[in-house]
PDB file of C-alpha atoms in Angstrom:
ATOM      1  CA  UNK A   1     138.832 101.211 103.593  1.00  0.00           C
ATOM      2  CA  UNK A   2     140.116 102.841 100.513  1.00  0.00           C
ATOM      3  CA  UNK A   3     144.045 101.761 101.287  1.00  0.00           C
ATOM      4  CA  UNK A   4     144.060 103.617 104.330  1.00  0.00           C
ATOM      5  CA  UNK A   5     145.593 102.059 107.554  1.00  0.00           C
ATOM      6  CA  UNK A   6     145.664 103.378 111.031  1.00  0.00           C
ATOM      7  CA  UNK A   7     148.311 102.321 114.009  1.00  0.00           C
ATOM      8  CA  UNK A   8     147.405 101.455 116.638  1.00  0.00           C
ATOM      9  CA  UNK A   9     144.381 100.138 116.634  1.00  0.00           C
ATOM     10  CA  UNK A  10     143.742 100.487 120.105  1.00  0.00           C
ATOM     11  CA  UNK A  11     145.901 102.092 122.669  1.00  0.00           C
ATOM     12  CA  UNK A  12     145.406 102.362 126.456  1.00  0.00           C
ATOM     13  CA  UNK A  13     147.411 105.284 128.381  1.00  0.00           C
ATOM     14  CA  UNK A  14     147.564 107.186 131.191  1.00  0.00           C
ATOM     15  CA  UNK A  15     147.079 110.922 132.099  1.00  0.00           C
ATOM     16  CA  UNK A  16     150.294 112.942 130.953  1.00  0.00           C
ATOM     17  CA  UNK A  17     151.484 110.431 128.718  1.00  0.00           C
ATOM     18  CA  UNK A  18     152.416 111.187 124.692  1.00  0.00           C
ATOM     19  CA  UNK A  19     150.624 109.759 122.373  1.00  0.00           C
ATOM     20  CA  UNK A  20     150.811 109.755 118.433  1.00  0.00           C
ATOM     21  CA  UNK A  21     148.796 108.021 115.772  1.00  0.00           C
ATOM     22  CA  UNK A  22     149.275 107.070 112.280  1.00  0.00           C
ATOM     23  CA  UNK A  23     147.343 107.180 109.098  1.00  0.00           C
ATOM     24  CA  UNK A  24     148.935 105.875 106.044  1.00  0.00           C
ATOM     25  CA  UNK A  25     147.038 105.931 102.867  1.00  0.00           C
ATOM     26  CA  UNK A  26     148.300 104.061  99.674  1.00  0.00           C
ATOM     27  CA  UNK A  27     145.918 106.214  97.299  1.00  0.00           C
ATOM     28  CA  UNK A  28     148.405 109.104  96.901  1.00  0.00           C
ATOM     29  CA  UNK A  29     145.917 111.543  98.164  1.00  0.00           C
ATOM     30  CA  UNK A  30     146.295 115.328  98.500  1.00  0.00           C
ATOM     31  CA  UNK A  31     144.049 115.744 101.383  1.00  0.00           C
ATOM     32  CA  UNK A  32     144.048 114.287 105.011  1.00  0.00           C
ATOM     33  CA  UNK A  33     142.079 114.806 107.818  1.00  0.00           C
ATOM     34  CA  UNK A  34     141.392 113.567 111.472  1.00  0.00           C
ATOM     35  CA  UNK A  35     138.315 113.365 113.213  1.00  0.00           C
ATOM     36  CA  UNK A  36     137.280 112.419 116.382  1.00  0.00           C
ATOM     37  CA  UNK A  37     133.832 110.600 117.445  1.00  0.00           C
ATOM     38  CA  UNK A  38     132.168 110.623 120.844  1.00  0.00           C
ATOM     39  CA  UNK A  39     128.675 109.403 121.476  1.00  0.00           C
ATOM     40  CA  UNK A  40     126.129 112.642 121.525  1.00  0.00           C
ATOM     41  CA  UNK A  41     129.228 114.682 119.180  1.00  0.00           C
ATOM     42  CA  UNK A  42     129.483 112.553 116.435  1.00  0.00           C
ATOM     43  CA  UNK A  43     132.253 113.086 114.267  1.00  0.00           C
ATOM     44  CA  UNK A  44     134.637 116.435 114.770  1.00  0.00           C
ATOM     45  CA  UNK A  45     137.263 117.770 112.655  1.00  0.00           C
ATOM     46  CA  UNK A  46     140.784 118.072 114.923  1.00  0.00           C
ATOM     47  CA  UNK A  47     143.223 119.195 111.927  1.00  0.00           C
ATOM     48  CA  UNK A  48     143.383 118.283 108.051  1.00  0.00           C
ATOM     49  CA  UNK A  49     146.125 118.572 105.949  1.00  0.00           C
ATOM     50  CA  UNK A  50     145.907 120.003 102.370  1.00  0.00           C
ATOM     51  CA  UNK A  51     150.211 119.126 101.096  1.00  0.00           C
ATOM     52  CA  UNK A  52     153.148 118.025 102.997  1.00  0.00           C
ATOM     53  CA  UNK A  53     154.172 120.030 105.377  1.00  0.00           C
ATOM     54  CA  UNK A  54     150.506 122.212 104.722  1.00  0.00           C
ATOM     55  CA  UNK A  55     148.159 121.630 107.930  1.00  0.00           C
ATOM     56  CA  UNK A  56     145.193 123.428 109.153  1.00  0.00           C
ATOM     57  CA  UNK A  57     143.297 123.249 112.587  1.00  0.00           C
ATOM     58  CA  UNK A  58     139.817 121.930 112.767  1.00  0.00           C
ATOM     59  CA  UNK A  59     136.872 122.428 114.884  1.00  0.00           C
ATOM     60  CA  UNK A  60     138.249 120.884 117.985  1.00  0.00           C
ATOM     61  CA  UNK A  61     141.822 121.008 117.707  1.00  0.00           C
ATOM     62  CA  UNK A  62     143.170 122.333 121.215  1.00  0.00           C
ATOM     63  CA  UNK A  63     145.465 119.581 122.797  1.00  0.00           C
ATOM     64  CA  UNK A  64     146.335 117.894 119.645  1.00  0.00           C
ATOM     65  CA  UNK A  65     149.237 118.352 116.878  1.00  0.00           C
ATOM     66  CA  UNK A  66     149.695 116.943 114.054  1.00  0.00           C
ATOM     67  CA  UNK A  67     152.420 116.385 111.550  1.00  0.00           C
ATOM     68  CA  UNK A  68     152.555 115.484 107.638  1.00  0.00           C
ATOM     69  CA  UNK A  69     156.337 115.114 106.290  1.00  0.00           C
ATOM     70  CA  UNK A  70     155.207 112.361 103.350  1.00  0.00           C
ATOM     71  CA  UNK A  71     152.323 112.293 101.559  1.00  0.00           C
ATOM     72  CA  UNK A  72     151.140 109.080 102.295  1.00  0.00           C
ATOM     73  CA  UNK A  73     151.652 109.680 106.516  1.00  0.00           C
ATOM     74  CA  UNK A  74     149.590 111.831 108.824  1.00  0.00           C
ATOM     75  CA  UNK A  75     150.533 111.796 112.248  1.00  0.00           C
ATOM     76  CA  UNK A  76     148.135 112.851 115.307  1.00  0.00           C
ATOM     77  CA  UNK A  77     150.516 113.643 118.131  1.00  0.00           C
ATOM     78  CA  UNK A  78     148.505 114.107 121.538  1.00  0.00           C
ATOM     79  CA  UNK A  79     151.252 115.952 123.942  1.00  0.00           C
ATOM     80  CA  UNK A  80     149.935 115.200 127.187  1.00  0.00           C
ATOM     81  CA  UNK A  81     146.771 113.115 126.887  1.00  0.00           C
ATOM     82  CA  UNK A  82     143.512 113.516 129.178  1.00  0.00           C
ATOM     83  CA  UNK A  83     140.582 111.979 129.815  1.00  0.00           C
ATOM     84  CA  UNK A  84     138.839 113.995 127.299  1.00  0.00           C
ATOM     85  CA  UNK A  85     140.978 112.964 124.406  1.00  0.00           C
ATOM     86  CA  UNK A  86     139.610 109.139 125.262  1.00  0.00           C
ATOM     87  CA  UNK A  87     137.707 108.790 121.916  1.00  0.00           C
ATOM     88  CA  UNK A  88     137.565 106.908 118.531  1.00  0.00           C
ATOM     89  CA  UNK A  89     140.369 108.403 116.270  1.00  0.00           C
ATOM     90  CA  UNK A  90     139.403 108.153 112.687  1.00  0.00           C
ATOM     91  CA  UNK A  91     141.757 109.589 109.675  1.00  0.00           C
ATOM     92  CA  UNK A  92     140.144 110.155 106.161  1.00  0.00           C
ATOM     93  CA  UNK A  93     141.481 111.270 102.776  1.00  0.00           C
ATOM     94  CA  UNK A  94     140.322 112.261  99.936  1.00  0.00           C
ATOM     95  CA  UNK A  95     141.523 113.874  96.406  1.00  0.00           C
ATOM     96  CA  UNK A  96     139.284 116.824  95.802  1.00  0.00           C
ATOM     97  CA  UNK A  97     139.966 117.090  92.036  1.00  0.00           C
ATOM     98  CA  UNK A  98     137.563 114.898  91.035  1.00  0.00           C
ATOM     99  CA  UNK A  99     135.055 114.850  93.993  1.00  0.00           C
ATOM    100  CA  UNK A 100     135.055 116.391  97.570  1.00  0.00           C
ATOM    101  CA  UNK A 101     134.099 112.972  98.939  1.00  0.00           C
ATOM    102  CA  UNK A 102     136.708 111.581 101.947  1.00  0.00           C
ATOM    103  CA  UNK A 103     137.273 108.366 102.418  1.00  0.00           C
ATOM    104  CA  UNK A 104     137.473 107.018 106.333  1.00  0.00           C
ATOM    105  CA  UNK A 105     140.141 104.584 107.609  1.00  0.00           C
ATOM    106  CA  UNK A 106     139.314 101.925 110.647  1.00  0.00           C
ATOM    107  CA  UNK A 107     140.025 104.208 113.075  1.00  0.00           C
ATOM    108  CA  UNK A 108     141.677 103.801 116.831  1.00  0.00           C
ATOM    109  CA  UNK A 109     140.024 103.253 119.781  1.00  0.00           C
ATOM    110  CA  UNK A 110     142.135 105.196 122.373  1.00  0.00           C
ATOM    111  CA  UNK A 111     141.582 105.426 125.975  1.00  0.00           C
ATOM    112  CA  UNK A 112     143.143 107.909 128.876  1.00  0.00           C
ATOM    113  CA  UNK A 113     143.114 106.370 132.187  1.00  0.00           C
TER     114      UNK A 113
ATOM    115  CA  UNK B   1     133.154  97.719 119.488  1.00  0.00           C
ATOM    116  CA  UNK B   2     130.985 100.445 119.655  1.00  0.00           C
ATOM    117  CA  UNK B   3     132.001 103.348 118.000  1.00  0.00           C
ATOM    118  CA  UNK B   4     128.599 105.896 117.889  1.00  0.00           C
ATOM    119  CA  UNK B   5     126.580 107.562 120.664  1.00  0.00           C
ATOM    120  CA  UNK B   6     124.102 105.404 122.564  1.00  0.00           C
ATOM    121  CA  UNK B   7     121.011 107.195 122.176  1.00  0.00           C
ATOM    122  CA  UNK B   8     120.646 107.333 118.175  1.00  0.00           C
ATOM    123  CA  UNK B   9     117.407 107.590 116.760  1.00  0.00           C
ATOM    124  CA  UNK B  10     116.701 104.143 115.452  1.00  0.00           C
ATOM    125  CA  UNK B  11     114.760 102.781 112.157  1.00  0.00           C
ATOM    126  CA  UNK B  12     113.498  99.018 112.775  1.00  0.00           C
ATOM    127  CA  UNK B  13     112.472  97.399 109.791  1.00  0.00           C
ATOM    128  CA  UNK B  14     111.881  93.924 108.255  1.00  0.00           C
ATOM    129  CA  UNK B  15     113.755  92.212 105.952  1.00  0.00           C
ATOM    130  CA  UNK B  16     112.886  92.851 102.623  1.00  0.00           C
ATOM    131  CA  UNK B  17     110.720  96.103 103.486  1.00  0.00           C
ATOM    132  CA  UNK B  18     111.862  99.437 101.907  1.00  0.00           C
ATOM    133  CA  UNK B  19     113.814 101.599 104.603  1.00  0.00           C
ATOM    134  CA  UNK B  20     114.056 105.492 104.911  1.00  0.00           C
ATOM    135  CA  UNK B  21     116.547 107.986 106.359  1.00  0.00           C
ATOM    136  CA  UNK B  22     116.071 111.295 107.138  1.00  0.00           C
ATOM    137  CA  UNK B  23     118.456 114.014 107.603  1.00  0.00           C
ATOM    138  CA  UNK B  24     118.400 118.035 108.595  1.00  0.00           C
ATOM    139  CA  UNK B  25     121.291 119.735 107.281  1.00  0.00           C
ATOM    140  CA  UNK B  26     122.203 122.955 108.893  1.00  0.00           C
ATOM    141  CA  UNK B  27     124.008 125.029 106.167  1.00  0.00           C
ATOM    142  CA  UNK B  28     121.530 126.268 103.397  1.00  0.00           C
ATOM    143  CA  UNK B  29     125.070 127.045 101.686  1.00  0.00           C
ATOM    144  CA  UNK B  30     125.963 123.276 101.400  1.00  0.00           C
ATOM    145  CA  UNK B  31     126.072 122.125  97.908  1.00  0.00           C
ATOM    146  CA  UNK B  32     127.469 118.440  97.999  1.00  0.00           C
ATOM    147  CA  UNK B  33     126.049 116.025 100.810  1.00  0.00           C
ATOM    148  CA  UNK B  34     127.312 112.659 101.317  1.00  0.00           C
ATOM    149  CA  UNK B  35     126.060 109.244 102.664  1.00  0.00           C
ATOM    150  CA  UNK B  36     127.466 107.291 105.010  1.00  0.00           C
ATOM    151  CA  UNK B  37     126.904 104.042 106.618  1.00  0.00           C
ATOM    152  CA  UNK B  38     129.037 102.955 109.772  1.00  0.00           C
ATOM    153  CA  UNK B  39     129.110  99.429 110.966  1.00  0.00           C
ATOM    154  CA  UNK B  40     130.213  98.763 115.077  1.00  0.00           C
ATOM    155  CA  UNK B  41     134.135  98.718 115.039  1.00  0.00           C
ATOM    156  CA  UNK B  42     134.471 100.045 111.471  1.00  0.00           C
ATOM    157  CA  UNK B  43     135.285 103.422 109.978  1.00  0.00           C
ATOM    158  CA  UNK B  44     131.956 105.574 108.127  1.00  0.00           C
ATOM    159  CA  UNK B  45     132.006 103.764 104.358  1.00  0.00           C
ATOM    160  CA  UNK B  46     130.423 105.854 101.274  1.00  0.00           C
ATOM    161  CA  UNK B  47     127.417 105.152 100.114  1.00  0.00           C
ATOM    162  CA  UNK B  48     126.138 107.643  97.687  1.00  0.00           C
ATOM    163  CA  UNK B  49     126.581 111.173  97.543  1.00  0.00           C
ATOM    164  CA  UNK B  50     124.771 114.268  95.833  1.00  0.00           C
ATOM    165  CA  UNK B  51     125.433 117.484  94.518  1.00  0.00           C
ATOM    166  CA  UNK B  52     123.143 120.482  95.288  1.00  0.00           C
ATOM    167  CA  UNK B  53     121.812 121.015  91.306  1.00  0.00           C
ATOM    168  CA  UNK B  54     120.120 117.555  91.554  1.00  0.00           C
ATOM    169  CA  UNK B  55     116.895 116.817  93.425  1.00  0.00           C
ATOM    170  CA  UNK B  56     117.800 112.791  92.950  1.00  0.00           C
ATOM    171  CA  UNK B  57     120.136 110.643  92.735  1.00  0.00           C
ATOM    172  CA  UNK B  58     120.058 106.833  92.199  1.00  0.00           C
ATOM    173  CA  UNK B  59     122.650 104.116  93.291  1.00  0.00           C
ATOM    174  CA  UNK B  60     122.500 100.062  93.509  1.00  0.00           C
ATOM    175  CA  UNK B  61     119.363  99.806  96.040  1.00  0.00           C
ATOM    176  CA  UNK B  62     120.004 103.092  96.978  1.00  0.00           C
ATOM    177  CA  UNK B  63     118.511 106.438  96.410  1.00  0.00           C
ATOM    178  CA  UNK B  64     119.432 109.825  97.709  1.00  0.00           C
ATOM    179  CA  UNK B  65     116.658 112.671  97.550  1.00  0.00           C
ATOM    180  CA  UNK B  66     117.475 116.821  98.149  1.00  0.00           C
ATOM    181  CA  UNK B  67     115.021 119.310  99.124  1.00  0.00           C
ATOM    182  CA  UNK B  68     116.786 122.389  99.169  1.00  0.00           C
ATOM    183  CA  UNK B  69     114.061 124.487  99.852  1.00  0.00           C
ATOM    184  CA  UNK B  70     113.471 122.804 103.530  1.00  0.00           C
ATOM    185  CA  UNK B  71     116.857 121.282 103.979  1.00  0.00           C
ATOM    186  CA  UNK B  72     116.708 118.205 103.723  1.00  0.00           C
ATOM    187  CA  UNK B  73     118.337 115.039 103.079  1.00  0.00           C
ATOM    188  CA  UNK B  74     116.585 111.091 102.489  1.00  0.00           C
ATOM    189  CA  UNK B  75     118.283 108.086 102.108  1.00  0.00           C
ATOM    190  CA  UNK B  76     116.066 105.282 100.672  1.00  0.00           C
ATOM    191  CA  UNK B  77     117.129 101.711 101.035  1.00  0.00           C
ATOM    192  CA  UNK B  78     115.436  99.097  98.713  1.00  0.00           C
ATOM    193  CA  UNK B  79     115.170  95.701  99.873  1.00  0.00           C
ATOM    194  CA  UNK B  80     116.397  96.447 103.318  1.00  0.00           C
ATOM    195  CA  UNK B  81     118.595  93.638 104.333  1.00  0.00           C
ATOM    196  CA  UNK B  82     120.687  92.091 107.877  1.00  0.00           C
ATOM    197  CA  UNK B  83     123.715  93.450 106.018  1.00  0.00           C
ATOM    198  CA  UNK B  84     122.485  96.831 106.041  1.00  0.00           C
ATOM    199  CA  UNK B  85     121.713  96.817 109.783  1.00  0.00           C
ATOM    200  CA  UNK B  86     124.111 100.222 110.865  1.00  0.00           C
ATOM    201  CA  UNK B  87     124.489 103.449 111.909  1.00  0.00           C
ATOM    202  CA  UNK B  88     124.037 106.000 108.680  1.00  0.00           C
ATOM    203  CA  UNK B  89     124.984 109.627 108.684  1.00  0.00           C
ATOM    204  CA  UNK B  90     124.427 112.181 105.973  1.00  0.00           C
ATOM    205  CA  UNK B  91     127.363 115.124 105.726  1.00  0.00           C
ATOM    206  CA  UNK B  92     127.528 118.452 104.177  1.00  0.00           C
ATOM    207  CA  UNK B  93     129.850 120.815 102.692  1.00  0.00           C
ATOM    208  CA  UNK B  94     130.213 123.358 100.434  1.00  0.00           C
ATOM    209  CA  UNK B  95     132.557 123.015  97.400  1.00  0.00           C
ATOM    210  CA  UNK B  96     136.056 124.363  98.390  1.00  0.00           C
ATOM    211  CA  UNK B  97     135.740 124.108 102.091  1.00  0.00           C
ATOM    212  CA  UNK B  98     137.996 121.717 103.773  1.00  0.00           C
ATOM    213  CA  UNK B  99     135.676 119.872 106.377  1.00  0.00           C
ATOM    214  CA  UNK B 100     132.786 117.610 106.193  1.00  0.00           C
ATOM    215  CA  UNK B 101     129.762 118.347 109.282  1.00  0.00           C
ATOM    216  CA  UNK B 102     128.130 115.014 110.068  1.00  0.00           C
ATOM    217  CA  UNK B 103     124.808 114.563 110.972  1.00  0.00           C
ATOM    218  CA  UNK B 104     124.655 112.771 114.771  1.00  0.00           C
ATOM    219  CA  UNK B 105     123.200 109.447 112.563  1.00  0.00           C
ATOM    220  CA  UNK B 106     120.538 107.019 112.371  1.00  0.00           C
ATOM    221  CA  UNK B 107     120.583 103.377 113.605  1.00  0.00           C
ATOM    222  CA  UNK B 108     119.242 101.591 111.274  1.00  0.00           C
ATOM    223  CA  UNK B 109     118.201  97.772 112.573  1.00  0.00           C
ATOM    224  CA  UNK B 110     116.909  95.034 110.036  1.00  0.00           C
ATOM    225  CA  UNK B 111     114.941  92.235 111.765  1.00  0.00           C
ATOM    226  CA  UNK B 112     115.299  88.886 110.059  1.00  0.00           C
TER     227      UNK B 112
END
């Protein structure tokens, strides 16, 4: 997975709660993004980051935040979770001076009960 | 764990045949597409990728051919194997633009 991690895994929460996710990458990557994917939507673009402290919203980014204060850390932050944010959370990086190509982490299986 | 939809197109082959995938892109602006295969539980993993001034390109058991003038993507497996049994999704961009859009994917199954 191209030395990038995600934490959790998996996660099981309730309606209201906060939730945050990590991606760390070890590749010392410019670029990081999150995606979600839901069966029928594939995968969506929530927010990307293009430098510390330099993020950008994606195509589906209402209810989420995200955070990046160290290159090597980009945090998803859901503020008050719903049902709809149940999905598969996947981070990817990539360099985008050699190639545009981004490289996907395990992702996170989260559910909103 | 199941990570794509449920009601993918699928590609059943056997062992050892030749597979194909076939992808619509949507942006006749898109010059670099991308490869992707996606086991259950795991993240999307590169497979080959192609920029928009080639018509082929060639990887280990893998080809990727571009038809620009109809939009549209192929991924040719060689040798189809069990191993290769996934779900494979082609993306687009266009140089300078910070996302990637995804195809929904193919399910590709392999019977022994």
């Amino acid at each position: 997975d191209a030395g990038i991690t995600q934490s959790p895994r998996h996660k099981v929460t309730e309606t209201g709660t906060p939730v945050t996710l990590r991606c760390h990458q070890t590749e010392n990557h410019r670029y990081m993004y999150w995606y979600r994917q839901d069966p029928g939507h594939g995968l969506r673009l929530i927010h990307y980051s293009y430098g510390v402290k330099d993020t950008d919203k994606g195509e589906v980014s209402d209810g989420y935040s995200v955070s990046r204060s160290k290159t090597e850390d980009f945090l998803l932050t859901l503020e008050s979770a719903t049902s709809s944010q149940t999905s598969v959370y996947f981070c990817a990086i990539s360099d985008r001076q050699t190639t545009d190509t981004q490289y996907f982490g395990p992702g996170t299986r989260l559910t909103v009960l | 764990g199941e990570s794509v939809g449920l009601h993918l197109p699928t590609l059943s082959v056997q062992e050892g045949d030749n597979s194909i995938i076939n992808c619509a892109y949507s942006n006749s602006a898109s010059d670099y597409f991308i490869w992707y295969k996606q086991e259950s539980g795991k993240g999307p993993q590169f497979i080959i990728d192609i920029r928009s001034n080639m018509d082929k390109r060639q990887g280990q058991r893998v080809t990727v051919l571009l038809n620009k003038t109809v939009k549209h993507l192929s991924l040719q497996i060689a040798a189809t194997q069990p191993g290769d049994s996934a779900v494979y999704f082609c993306a687009e961009t266009l140089t300078g633009r910070r996302a990637l859009t995804f195809g929904s994917g193919t399910r590709l199954q392999v019977q022994p």
